[in-house]
Coordinates of C-alpha atoms in Angstrom, one line a residue:
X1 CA -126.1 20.5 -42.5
X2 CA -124.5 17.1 -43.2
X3 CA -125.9 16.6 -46.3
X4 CA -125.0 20.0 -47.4
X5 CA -121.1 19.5 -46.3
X6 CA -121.2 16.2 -48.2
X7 CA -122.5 17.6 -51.5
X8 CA -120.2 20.2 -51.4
X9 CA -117.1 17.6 -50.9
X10 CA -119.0 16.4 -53.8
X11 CA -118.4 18.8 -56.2
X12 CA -114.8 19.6 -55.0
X13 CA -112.3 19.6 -58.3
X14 CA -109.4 17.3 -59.3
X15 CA -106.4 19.4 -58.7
X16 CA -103.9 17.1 -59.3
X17 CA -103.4 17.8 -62.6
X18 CA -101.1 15.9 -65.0
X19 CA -98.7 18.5 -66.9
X20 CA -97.9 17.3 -70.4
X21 CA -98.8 15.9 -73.8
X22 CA -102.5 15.0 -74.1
X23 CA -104.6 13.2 -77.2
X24 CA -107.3 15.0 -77.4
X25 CA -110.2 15.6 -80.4
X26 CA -110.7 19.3 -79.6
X27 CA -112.5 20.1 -83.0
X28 CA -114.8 17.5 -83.3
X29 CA -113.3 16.2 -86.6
X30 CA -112.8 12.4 -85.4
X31 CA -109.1 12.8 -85.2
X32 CA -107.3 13.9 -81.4
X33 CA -105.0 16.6 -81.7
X34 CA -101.9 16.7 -79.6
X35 CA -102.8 19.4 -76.4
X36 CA -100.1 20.6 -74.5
X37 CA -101.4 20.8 -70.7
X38 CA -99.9 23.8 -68.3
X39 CA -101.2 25.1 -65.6
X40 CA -102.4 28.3 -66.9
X41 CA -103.4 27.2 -70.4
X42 CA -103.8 24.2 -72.7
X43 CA -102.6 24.3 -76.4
X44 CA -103.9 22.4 -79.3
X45 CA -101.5 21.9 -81.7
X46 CA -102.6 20.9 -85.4
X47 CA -100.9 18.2 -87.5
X48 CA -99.3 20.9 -89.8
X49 CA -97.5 22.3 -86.9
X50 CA -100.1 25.4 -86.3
X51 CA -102.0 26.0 -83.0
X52 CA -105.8 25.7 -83.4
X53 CA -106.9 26.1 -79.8
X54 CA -105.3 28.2 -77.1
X55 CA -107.6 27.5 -74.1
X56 CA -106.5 29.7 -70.9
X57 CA -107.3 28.7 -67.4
X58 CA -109.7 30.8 -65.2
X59 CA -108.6 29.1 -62.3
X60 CA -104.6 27.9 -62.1
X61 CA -103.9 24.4 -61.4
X62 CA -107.3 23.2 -62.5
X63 CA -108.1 20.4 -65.4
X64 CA -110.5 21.0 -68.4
X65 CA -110.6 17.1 -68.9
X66 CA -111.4 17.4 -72.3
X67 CA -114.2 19.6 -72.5
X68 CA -112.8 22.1 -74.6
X69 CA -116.1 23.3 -76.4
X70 CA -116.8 24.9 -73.7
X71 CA -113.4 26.5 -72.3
X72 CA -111.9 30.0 -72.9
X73 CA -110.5 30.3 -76.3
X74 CA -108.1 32.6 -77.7
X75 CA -109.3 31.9 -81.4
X76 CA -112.8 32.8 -82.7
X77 CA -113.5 28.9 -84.4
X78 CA -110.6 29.3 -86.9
X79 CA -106.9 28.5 -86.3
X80 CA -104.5 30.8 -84.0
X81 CA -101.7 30.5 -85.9
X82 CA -100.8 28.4 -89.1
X83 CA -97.2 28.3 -90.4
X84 CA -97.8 29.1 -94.4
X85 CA -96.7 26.6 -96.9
X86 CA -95.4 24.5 -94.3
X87 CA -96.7 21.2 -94.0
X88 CA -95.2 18.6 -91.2
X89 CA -94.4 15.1 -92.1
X90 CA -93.4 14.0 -88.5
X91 CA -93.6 15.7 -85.1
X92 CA -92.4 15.1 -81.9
X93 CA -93.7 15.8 -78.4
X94 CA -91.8 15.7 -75.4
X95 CA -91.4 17.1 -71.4
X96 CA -88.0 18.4 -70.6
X97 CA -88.0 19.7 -66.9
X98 CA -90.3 23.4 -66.9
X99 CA -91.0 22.6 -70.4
X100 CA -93.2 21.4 -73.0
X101 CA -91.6 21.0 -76.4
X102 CA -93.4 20.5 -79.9
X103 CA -90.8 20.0 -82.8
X104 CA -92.6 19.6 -86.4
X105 CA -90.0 18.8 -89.5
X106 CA -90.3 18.6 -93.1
X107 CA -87.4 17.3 -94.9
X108 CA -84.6 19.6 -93.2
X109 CA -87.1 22.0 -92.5
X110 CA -87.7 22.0 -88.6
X111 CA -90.6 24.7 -86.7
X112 CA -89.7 24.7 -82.6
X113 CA -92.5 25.3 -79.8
X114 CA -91.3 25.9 -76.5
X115 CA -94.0 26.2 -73.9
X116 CA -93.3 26.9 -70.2
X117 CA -95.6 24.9 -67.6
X118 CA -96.6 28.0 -65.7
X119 CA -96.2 30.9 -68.2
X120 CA -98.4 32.2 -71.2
X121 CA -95.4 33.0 -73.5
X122 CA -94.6 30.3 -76.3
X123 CA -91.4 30.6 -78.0
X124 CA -91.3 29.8 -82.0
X125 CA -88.5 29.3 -83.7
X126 CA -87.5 27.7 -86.8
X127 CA -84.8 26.6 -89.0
X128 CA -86.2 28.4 -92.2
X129 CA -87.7 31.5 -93.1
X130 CA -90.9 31.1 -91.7
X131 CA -94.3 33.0 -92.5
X132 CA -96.6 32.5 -89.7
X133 CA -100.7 33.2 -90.4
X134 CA -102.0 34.5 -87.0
X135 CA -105.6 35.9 -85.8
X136 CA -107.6 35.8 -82.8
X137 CA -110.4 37.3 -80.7
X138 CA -109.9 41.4 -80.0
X139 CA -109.2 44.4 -81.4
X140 CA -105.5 43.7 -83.0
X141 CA -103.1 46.6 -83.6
X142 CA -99.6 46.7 -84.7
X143 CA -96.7 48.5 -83.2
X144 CA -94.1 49.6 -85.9
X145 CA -90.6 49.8 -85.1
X146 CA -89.7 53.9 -84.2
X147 CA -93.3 54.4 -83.1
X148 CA -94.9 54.9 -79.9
X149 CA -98.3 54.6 -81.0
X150 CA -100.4 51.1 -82.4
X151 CA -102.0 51.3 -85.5
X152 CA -105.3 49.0 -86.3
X153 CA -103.6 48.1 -90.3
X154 CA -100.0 48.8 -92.0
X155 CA -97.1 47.0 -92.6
X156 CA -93.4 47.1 -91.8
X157 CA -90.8 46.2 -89.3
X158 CA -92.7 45.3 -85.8
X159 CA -92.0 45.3 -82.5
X160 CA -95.3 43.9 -81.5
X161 CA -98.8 42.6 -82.8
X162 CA -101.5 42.2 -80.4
X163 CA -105.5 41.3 -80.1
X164 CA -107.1 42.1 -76.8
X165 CA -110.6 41.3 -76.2
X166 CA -111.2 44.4 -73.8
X167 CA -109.4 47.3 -72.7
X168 CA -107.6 46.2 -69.3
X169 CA -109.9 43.1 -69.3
X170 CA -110.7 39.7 -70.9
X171 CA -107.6 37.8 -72.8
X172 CA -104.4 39.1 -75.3
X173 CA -102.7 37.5 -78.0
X174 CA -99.0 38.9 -78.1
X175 CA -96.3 38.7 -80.5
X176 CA -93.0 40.2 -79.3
X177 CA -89.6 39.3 -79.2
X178 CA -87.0 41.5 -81.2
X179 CA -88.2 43.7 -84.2
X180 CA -89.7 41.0 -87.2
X181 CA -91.4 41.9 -90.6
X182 CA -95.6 42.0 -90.2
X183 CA -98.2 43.0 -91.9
X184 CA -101.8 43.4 -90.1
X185 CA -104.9 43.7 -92.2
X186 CA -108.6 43.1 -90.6
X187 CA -108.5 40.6 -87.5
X188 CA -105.3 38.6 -89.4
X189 CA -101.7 39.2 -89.1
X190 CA -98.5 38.4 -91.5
X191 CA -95.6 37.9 -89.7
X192 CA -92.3 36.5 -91.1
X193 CA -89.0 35.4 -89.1
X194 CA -85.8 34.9 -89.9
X195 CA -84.1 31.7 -89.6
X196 CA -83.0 30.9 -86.1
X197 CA -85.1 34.7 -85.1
X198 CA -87.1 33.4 -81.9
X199 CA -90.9 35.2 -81.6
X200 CA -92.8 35.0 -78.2
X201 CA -96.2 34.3 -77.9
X202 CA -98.4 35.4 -75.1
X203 CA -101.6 33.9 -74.8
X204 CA -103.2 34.8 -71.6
X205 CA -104.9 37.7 -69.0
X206 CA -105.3 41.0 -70.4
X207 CA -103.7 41.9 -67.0
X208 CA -101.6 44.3 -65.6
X209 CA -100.0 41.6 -62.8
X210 CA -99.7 39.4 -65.7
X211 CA -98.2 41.5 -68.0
X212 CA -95.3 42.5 -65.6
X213 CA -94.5 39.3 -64.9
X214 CA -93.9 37.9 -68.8
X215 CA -92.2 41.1 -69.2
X216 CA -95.1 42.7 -71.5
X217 CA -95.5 45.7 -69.6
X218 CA -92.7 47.9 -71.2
X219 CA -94.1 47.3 -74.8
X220 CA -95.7 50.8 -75.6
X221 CA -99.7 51.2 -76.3
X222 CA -100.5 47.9 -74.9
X223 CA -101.1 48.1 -71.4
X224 CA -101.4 51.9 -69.5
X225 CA -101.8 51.2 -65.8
X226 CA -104.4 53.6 -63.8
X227 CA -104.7 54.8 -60.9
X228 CA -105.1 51.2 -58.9
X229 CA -102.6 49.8 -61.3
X230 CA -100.0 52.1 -59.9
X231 CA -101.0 51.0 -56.3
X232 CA -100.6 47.2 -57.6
X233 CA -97.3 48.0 -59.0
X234 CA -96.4 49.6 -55.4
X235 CA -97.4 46.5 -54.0
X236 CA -95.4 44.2 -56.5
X237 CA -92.4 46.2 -55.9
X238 CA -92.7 45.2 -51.8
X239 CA -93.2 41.8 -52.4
X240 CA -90.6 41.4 -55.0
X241 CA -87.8 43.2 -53.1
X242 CA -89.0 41.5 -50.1
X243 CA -88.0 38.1 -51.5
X244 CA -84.9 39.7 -52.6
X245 CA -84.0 40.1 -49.5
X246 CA -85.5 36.8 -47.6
X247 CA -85.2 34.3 -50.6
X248 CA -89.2 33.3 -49.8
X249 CA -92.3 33.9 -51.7
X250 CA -93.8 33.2 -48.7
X251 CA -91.8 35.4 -46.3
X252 CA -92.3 38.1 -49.0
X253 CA -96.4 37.4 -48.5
X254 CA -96.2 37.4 -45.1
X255 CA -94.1 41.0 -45.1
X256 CA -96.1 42.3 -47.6
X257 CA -99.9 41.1 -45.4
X258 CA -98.2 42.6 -42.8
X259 CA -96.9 46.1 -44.4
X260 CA -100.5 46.5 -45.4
X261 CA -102.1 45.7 -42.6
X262 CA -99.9 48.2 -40.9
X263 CA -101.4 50.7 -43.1
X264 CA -105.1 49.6 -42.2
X265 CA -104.5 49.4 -38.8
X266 CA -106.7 52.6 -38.2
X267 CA -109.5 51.9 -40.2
X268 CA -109.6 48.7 -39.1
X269 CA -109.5 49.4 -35.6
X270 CA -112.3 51.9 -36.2
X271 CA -114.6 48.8 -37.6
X272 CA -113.6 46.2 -35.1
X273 CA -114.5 49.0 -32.5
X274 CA -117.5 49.9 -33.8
X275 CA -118.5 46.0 -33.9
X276 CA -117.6 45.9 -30.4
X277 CA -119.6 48.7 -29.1
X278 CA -123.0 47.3 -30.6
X279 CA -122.4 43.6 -29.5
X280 CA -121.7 45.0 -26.1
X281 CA -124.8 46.7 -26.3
X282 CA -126.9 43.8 -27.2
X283 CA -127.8 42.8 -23.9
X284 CA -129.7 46.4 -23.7
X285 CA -130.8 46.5 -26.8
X286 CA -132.7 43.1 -26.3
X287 CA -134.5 44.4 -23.6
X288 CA -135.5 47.1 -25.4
X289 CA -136.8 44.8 -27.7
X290 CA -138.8 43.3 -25.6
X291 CA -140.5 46.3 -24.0
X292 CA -141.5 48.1 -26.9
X293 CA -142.0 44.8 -28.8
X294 CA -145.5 46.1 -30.1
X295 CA -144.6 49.7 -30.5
X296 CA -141.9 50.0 -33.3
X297 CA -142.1 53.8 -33.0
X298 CA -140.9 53.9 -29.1
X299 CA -138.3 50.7 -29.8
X300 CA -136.5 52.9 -32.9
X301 CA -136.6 56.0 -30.1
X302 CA -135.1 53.8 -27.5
X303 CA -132.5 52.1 -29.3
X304 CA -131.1 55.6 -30.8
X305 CA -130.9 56.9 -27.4
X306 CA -129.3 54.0 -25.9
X307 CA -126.2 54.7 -28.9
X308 CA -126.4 59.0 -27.8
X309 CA -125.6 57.5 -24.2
X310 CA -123.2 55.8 -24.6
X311 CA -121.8 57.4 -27.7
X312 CA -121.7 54.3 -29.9
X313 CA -122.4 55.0 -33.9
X314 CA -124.2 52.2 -35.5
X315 CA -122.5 53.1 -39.1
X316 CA -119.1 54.0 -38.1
X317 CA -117.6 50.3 -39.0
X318 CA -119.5 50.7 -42.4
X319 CA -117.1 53.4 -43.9
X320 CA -113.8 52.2 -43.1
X321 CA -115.1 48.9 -44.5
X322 CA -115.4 50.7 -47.7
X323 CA -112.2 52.2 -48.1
X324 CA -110.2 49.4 -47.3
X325 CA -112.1 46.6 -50.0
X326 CA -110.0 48.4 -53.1
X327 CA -106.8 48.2 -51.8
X328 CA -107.9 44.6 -50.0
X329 CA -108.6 43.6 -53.5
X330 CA -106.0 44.9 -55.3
X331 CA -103.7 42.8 -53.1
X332 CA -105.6 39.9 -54.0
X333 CA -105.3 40.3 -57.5
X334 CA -102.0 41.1 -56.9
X335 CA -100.8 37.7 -55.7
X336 CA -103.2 35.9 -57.7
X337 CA -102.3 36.6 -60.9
X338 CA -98.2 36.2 -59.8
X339 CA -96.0 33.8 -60.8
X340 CA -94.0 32.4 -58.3
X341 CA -92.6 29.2 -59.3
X342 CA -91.7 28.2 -55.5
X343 CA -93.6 25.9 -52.8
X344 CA -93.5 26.0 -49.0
X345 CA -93.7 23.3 -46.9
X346 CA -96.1 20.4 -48.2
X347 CA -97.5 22.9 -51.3
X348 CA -95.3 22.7 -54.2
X349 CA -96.0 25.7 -55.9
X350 CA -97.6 29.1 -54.5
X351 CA -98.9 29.8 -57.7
X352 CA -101.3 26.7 -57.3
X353 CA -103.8 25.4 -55.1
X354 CA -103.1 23.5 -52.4
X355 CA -103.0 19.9 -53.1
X356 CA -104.2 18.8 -49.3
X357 CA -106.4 21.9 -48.7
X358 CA -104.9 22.1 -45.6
X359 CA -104.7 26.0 -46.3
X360 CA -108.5 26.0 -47.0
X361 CA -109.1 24.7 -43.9
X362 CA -107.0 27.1 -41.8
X363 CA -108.5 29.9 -43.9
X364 CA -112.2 28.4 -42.9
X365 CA -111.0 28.0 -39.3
X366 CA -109.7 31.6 -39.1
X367 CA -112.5 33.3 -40.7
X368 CA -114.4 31.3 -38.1
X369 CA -112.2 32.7 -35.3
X370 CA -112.7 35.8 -36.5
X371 CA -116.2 36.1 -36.1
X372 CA -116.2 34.3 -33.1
X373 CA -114.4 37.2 -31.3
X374 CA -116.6 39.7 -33.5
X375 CA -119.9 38.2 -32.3
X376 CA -119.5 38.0 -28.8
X377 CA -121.6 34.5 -28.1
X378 CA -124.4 35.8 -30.5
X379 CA -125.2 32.3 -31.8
X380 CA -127.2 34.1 -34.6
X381 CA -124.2 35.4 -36.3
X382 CA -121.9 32.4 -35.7
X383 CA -124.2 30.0 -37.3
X384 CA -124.6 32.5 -40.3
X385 CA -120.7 32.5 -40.6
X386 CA -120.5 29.1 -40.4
X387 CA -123.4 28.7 -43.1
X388 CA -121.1 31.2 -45.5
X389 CA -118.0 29.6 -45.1
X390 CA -119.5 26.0 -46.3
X391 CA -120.6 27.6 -49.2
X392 CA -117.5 29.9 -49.8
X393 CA -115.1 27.1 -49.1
X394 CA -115.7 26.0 -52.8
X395 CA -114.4 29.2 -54.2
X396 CA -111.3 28.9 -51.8
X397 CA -110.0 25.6 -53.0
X398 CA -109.3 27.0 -56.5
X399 CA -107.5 29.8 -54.7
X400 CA -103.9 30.0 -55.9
X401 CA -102.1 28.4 -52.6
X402 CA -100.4 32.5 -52.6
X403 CA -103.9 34.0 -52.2
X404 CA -104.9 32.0 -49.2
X405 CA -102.0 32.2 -47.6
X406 CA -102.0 35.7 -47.6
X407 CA -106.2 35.9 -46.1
X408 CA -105.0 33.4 -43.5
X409 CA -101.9 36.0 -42.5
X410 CA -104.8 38.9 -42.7
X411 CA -107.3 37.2 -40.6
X412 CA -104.8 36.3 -37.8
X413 CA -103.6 39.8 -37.8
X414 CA -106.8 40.9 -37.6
X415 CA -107.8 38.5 -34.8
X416 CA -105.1 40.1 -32.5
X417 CA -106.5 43.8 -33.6
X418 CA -110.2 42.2 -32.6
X419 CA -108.4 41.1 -29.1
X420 CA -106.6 43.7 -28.1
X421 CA -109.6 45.9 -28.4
X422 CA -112.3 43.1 -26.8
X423 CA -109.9 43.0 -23.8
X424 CA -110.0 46.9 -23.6
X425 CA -113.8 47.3 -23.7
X426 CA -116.4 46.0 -20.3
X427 CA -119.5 44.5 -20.8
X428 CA -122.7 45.8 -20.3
X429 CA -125.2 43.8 -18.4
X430 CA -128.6 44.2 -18.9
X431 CA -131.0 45.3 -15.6

């Protein structure tokens, strides 16, 4: 078991990562590009003043360290964007509080980057009239100004052009910003600015949280939300007008976990219950064991009238279980894929792991509680959650600092559902 915890602290990431300008060869040509590191994404920006690598970030707060071969890539080998006949002579790279900024110039001619540390969206801007070469993995479609409706090829005045890998999945490539002149034709775009016109450019989750948050979501044809993406828009609306009102992202987690649980309370009372029953029937059921021991016939028979007695159903935590893991999940992705741009106490950003894993911990110690008070004393099922939470406590230190928050909230809420209903039920000794 020792060694086990101490290869796991082995292989726990560096999550103090370093927001800024980076050298970096990403191309394997012998000469380091200038990379612009975020926390959602990593940008690789050409000599010319073109992108040729937009990496995003599975996890938030987490650092490629170079190894961009192998990280999630926006382009498919070729260059995301190039700006046409424009060629930089000098460039400048600097850090100016939220933001990165990449300024190319030619002569008088000068093309703008502004990219946000914890956003997808890049603004471009230049001081010319700029024609900008863009393609990237996806299916791309154009929406023309007066339309509702992408097309896959045309021309004209756009309000958007867009390439996204998989419907309601995978990674988009967004241009938006105003109405601009574009032309789409294959998997590559045309798209011209005005001087001074600014263009956004998301780069990120094909995702619905996502979406509404970089204010993507109103753009028609791009993103239709189903059934569970009206839920999760339910639940953004509580959370956001719950930090309205308190000022807190983590007030507005905590009211949210709580409004939901709320809502569970039933079901869940129905598992916890059910667990309950058959742990205080384990006594009984071990001696049952032991007198039919050779005879599996007469132990099944014994056991099943033991539950008719004393009206316990062995699968009646199993289906309440089931109907609340979709809207469990949906919260998750909920908060996980939210912006929040606010700490609480020692963790400096939500949005972000926790730098001290001090959440982690709690989250380890309450899921630890929890089946504690679930398992009555059976050592069995104790050491089997404490085996699962070694190995699961990998997964939970690249949790957005948001997410764990919010399954430490649920688990404590859940503990005092777990004691309320303990206290209420007797024991059964065996005879």
């Amino acid at each position: 078991m020792n060694r086990l915890v101490l290869f796991l602290f082995a292989l726990l990431p560096a999550f103090a990562l370093e927001v800024g300008w980076r050298a970096v060869d990403v191309n394997g040509d012998g000469q380091p590009e200038h990379v612009a590191v975020t926390t959602v994404a990593d940008l690789a920006f050409s000599q010319a003043g073109g992108i040729l690598g937009w990496y995003v970030k599975t996890y938030k707060g987490t650092d490629f360290g170079g190894a961009y071969a192998k990280a999630p890539n926006l382009g498919n080998g070729r260059p995301i964007l190039e700006a046409v006949g424009f060629k930089a002579q000098r460039a400048e790279f600097r850090t100016e509080k939220d933001l990165l900024l990449a300024e190319f110039k030619e002569g008088e001619k000068a093309l703008t980057y502004r990219i946000h540390k914890g956003l997808y969206t890049v603004e471009v801007q230049a001081n010319f009239p700029l024609v900008l070469k863009v393609q990237a993995s996806g299916s791309p479609k154009l929406l023309l100004q007066g339309q509702n409706t992408p097309q896959t090829s045309g021309e004209g005045r756009a309000v958007y052009v867009a390439w996204q890998t998989r419907p309601k999945a995978g990674y988009a490539l967004v241009l938006y910003g105003g109405v601009f002149s574009a032309k789409l034709l294959g998997q590559e775009a045309e798209v011209n600015l005005s001087p001074g016109q600014l263009l956004r450019v998301y780069g990120g989750q094909n995702e619905l949280v996502r979406f509404h948050v970089e204010g993507l979501l109103s753009l028609p044809g791009l993103f239709t939300p189903n059934l569970w993406g009206t839920l999760s828009l339910g639940l953004l609306w509580v959370m956001e007008t719950a930090h309205r009102y308190t000022g807190s992202w983590a007030l507005a987690i905590f009211i949210l976990t709580l409004l939901v649980r709320l809502l569970l309370w039933p079901l869940m009372h129905q598992q916890f219950k059910s667990m309950a029953e058959m742990q205080r029937l384990q006594p009984l059921i071990q001696e049952i064991n032991k007198k039919y021991k050779d005879d599996p016939e007469k132990r099944t028979e014994a056991t099943m009238k033991l539950y008719q007695e004393h009206k316990v159903n062995p699968a009646a935590g199993c289906l309440p279980l089931f109907l609340q893991i979709p809207i469990l999940f949906i919260l998750w992705k909920v908060i996980a894929n939210y912006e929040f741009g606010q700490g609480f106490l020692w963790i400096p950003d939500l949005a972000l792991p926790d730098p001290f894993y001090i959440l982690p911990a709690l989250y380890v110690a309450s899921t630890f509680a929890s089946t504690w008070f679930s398992a009555h004393g059976n050592k069995d099922i104790i050491r089997q959650s404490l085996f699962m939470n070694l190995i699961f406590i990998f997964l939970v230190l690249q949790f957005p600092s948001g997410v764990t928050l919010y399954w430490i909230l649920s688990n404590l809420i859940g503990l005092l559902q777990q004691w309320l209903i303990n206290r209420s039920l007797k024991p059964i000794l065996a005879k």
